[in-house]
Tab-separated table of C-alpha atoms and ligand atoms in Angstrom:
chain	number	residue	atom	x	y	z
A	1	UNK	CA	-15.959	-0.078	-7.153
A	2	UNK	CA	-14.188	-1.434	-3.901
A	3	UNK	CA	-11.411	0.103	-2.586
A	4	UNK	CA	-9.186	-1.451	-0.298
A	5	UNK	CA	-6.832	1.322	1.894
A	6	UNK	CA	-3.943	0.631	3.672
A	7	UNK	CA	-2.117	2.451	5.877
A	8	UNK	CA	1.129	1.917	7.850
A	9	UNK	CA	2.235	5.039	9.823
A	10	UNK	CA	1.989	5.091	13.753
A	11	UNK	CA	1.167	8.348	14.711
A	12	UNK	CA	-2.273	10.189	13.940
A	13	UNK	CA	-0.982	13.792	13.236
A	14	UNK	CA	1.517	12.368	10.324
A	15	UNK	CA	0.909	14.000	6.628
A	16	UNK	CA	0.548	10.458	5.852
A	17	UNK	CA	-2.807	10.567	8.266
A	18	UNK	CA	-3.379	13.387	6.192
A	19	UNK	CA	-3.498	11.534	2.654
A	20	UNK	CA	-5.549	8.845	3.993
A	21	UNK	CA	-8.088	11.293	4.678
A	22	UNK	CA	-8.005	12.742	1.408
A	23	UNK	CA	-8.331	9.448	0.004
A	24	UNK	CA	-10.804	8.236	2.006
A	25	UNK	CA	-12.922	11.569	0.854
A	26	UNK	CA	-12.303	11.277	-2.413
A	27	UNK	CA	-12.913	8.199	-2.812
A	28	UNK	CA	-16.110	8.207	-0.965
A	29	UNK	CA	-17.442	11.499	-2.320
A	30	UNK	CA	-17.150	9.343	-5.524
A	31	UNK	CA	-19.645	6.786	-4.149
A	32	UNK	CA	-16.642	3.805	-4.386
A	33	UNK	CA	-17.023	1.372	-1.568
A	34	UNK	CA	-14.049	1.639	0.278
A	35	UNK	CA	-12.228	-0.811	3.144
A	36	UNK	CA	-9.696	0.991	5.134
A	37	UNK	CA	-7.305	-0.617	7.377
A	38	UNK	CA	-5.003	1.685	9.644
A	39	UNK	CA	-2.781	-1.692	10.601
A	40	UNK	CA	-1.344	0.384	13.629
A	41	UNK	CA	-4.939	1.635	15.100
A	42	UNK	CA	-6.606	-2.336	14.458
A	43	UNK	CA	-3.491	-3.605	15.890
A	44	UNK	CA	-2.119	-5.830	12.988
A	45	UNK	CA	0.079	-8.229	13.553
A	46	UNK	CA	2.791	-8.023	11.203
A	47	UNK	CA	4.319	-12.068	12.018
A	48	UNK	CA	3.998	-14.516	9.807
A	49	UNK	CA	4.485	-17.753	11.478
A	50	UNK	CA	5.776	-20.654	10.571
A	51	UNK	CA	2.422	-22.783	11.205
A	52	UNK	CA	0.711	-19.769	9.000
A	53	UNK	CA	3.276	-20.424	6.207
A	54	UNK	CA	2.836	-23.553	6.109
A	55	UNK	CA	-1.177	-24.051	5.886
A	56	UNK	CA	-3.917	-22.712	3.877
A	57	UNK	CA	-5.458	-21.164	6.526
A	58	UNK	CA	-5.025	-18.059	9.321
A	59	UNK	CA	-6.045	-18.562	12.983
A	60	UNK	CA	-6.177	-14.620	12.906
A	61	UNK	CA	-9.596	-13.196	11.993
A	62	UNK	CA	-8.164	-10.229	11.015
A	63	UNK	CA	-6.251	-11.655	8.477
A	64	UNK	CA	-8.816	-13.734	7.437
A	65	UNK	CA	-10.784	-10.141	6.604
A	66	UNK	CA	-7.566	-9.023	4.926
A	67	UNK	CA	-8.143	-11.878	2.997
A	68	UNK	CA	-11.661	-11.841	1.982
A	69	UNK	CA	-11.241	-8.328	1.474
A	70	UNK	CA	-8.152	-8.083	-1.290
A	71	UNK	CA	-9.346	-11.123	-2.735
A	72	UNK	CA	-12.577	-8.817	-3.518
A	73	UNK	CA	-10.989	-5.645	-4.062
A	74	UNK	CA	-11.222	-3.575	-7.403
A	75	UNK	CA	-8.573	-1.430	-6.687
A	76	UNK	CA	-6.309	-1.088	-3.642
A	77	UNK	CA	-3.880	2.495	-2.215
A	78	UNK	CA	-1.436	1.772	0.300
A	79	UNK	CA	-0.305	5.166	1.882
A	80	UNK	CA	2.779	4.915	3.942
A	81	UNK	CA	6.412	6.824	4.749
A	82	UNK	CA	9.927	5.733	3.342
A	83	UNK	CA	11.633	3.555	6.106
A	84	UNK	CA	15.413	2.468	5.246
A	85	UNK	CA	14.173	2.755	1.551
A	86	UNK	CA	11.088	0.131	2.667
A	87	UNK	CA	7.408	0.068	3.825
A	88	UNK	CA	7.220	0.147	7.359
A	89	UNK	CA	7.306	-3.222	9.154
A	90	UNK	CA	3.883	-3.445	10.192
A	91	UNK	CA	3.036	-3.024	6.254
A	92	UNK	CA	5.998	-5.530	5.219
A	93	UNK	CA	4.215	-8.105	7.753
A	94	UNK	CA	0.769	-7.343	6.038
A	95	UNK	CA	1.943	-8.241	2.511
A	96	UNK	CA	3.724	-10.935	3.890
A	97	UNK	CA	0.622	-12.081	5.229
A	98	UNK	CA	-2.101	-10.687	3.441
A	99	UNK	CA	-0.933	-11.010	-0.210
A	100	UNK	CA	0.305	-14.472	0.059
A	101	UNK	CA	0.093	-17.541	-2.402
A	102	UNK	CA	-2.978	-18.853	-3.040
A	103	UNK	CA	-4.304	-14.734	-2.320
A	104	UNK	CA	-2.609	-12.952	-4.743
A	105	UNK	CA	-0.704	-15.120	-6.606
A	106	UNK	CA	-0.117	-18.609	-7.729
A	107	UNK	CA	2.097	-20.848	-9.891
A	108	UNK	CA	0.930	-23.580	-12.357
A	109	UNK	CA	1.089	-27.054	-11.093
A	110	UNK	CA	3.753	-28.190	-12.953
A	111	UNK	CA	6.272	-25.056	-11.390
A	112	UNK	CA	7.693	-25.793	-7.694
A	113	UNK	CA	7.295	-21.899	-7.237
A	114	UNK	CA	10.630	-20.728	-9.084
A	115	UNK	CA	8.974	-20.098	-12.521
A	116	UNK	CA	6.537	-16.767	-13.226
A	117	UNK	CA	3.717	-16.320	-11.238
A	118	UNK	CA	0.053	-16.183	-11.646
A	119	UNK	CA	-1.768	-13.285	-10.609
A	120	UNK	CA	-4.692	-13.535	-8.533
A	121	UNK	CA	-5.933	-10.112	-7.593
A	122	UNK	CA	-9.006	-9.333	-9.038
A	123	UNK	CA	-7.712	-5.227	-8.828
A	124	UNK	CA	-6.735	-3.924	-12.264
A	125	UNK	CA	-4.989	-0.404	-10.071
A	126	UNK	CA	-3.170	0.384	-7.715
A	127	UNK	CA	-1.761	3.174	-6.008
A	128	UNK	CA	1.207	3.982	-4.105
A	129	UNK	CA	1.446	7.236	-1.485
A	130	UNK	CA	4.858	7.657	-0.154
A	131	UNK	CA	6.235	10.487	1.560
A	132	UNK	CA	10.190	11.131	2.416
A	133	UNK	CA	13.079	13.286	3.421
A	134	UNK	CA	15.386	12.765	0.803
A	135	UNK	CA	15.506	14.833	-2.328
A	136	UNK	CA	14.252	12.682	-5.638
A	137	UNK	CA	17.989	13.395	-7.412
A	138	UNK	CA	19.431	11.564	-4.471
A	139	UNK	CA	16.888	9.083	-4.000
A	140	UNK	CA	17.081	8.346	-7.938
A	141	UNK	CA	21.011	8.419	-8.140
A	142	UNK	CA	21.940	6.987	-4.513
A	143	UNK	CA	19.279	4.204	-3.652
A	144	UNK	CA	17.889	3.946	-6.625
A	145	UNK	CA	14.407	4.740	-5.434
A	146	UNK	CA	13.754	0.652	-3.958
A	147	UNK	CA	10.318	1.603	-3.272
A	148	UNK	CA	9.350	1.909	-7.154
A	149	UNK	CA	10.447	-1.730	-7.665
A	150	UNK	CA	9.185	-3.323	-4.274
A	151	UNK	CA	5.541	-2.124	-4.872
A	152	UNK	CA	5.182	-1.983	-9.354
A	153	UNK	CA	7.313	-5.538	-9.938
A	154	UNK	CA	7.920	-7.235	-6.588
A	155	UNK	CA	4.203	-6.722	-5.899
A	156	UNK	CA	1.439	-5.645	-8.168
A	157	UNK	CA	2.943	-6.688	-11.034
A	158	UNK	CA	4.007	-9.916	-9.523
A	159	UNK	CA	-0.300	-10.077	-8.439
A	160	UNK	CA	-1.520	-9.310	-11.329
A	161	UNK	CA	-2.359	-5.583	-11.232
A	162	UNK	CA	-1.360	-3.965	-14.439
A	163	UNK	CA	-2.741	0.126	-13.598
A	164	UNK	CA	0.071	1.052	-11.471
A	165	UNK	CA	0.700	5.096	-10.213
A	166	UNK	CA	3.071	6.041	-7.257
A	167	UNK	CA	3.678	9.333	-6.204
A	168	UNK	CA	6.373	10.349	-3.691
A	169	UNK	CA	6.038	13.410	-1.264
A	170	UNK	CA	9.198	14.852	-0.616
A	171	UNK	CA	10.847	16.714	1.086
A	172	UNK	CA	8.293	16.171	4.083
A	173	UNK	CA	10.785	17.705	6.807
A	174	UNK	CA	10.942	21.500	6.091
A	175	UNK	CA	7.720	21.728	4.132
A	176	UNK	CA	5.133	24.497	4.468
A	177	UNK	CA	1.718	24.016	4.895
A	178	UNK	CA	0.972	25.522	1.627
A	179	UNK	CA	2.865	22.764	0.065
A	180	UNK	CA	1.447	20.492	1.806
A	181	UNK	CA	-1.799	21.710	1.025
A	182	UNK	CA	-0.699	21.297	-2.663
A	183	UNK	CA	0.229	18.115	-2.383
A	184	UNK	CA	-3.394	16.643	-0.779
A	185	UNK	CA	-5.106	18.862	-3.732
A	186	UNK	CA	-2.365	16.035	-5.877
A	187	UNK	CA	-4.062	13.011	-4.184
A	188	UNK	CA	-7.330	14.342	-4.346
A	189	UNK	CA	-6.426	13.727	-8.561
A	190	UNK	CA	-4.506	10.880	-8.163
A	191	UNK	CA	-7.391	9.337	-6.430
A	192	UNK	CA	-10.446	11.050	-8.413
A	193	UNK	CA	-8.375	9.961	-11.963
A	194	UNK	CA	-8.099	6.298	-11.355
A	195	UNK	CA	-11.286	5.894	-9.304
A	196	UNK	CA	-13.505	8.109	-10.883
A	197	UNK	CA	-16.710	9.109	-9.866
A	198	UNK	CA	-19.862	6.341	-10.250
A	199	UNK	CA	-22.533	7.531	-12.357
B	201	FMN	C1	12.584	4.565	11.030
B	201	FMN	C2	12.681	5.664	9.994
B	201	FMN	C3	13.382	5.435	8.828
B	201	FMN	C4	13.410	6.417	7.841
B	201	FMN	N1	14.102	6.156	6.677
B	201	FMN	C5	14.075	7.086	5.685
B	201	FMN	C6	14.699	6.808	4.434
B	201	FMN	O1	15.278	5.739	4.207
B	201	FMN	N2	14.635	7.760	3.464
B	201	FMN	C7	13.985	8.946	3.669
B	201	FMN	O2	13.966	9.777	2.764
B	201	FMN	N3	13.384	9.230	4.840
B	201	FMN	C8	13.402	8.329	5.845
B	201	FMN	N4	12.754	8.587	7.031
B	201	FMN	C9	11.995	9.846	7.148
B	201	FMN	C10	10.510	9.609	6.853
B	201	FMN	O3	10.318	9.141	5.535
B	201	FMN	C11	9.717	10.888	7.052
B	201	FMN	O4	9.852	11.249	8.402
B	201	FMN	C12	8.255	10.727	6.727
B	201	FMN	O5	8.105	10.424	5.368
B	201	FMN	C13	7.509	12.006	7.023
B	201	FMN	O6	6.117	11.784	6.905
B	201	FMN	P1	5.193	11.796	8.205
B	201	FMN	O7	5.182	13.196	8.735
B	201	FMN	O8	3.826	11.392	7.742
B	201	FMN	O9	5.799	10.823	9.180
B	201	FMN	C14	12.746	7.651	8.034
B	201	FMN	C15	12.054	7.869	9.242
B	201	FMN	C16	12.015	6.889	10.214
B	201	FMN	C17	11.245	7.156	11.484
């Protein structure tokens, strides 16, 4: 299968480097093809502007990649920290950019874009790797965990992608590297269950 990877964190030594690895192991010690994109190390440019939003078309190669590269995808894992209860803004700008209409979605012709959406992505999963600070009861009960409904309705489901898992890691500040440990032995599963190995 193809596997497109995304990851938004900045630095290198971040546990959220860390589950990309894993991810990129597993999923290659499976024999998937996989396409990973670390937006911060290719340098994405996370601004839509307005003579992008208003054409078909991207004078930026790299999104045109993004591009050919969802369109094709059979499954897709973003990886990426809680920021203000959001993706970071480099990964907001790629899904503002990447999965736009006429990409991952469309409406019929007869809807000016205020009815329900057509799906385009060809992926049938997706997966979510989040880490945080707060604790889930708080996260739950407080913010009501935003995250779970920007990525399963506001995005996959609104694309078309009906396997959905997310996992948060958490509490990332104060953890010990046996949990950690623990918790890239998770994602190896995570990974390994809904990409399984190719025969
Ligand atoms: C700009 C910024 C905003 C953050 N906002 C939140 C937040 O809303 N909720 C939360 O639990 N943690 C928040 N954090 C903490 C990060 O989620 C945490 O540092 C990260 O998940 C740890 O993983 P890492 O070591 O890979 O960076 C924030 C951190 C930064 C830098």
């Amino acid at each position: 299968m193809k596997v497109s990877v995304i990851l938004g964190h900045p630095y290198e030594k971040s546990f959220n480097h860390a589950i990309a690895n894993v991810v990129m192991e597993a999923l290659l010690t499976s024999g998937h093809e996989v396409h990973f994109h670390d937006l911060h190390k290719e340098g994405f440019d996370p601004l839509l502007r307005g003579e992008e939003l208003v054409a078909d078309r991207s004078e930026d190669p790299l999104v045109r990649t993004h591009w050919a590269e969802i369109r094709e995808a059979d499954g897709i894992i973003i990886v990426h920290p809680n920021w203000w209860g959001q993706p970071p803004a480099i990964l907001k700008g790629w899904l503002d950019r990447v999965l736009r209409e006429g990409v991952a979605y469309m409406f019929p012709d007869d809807d000016d874009g205020s009815g329900l959406p057509i799906g385009l992505l060809k992926a049938k999963a997706a997966i979510v790797l989040n880490t945080s600070n707060t604790p889930e009861e708080r996260e739950n009960n407080v913010f009501g965990d935003p995250l779970e409904r920007i990525w399963k309705d506001c995005v996959f489901d609104f694309c078309g992608v009906t396997t959905f898992h997310r996992r948060m890691f958490r509490t990332i500040a104060g953890s010990s590297s046996e949990e950690r440990e623990e918790w890239l032995d998770e994602v190896r599963d995570i990974v390994n269950d809904t990409f399984p190995q190719l025969s």
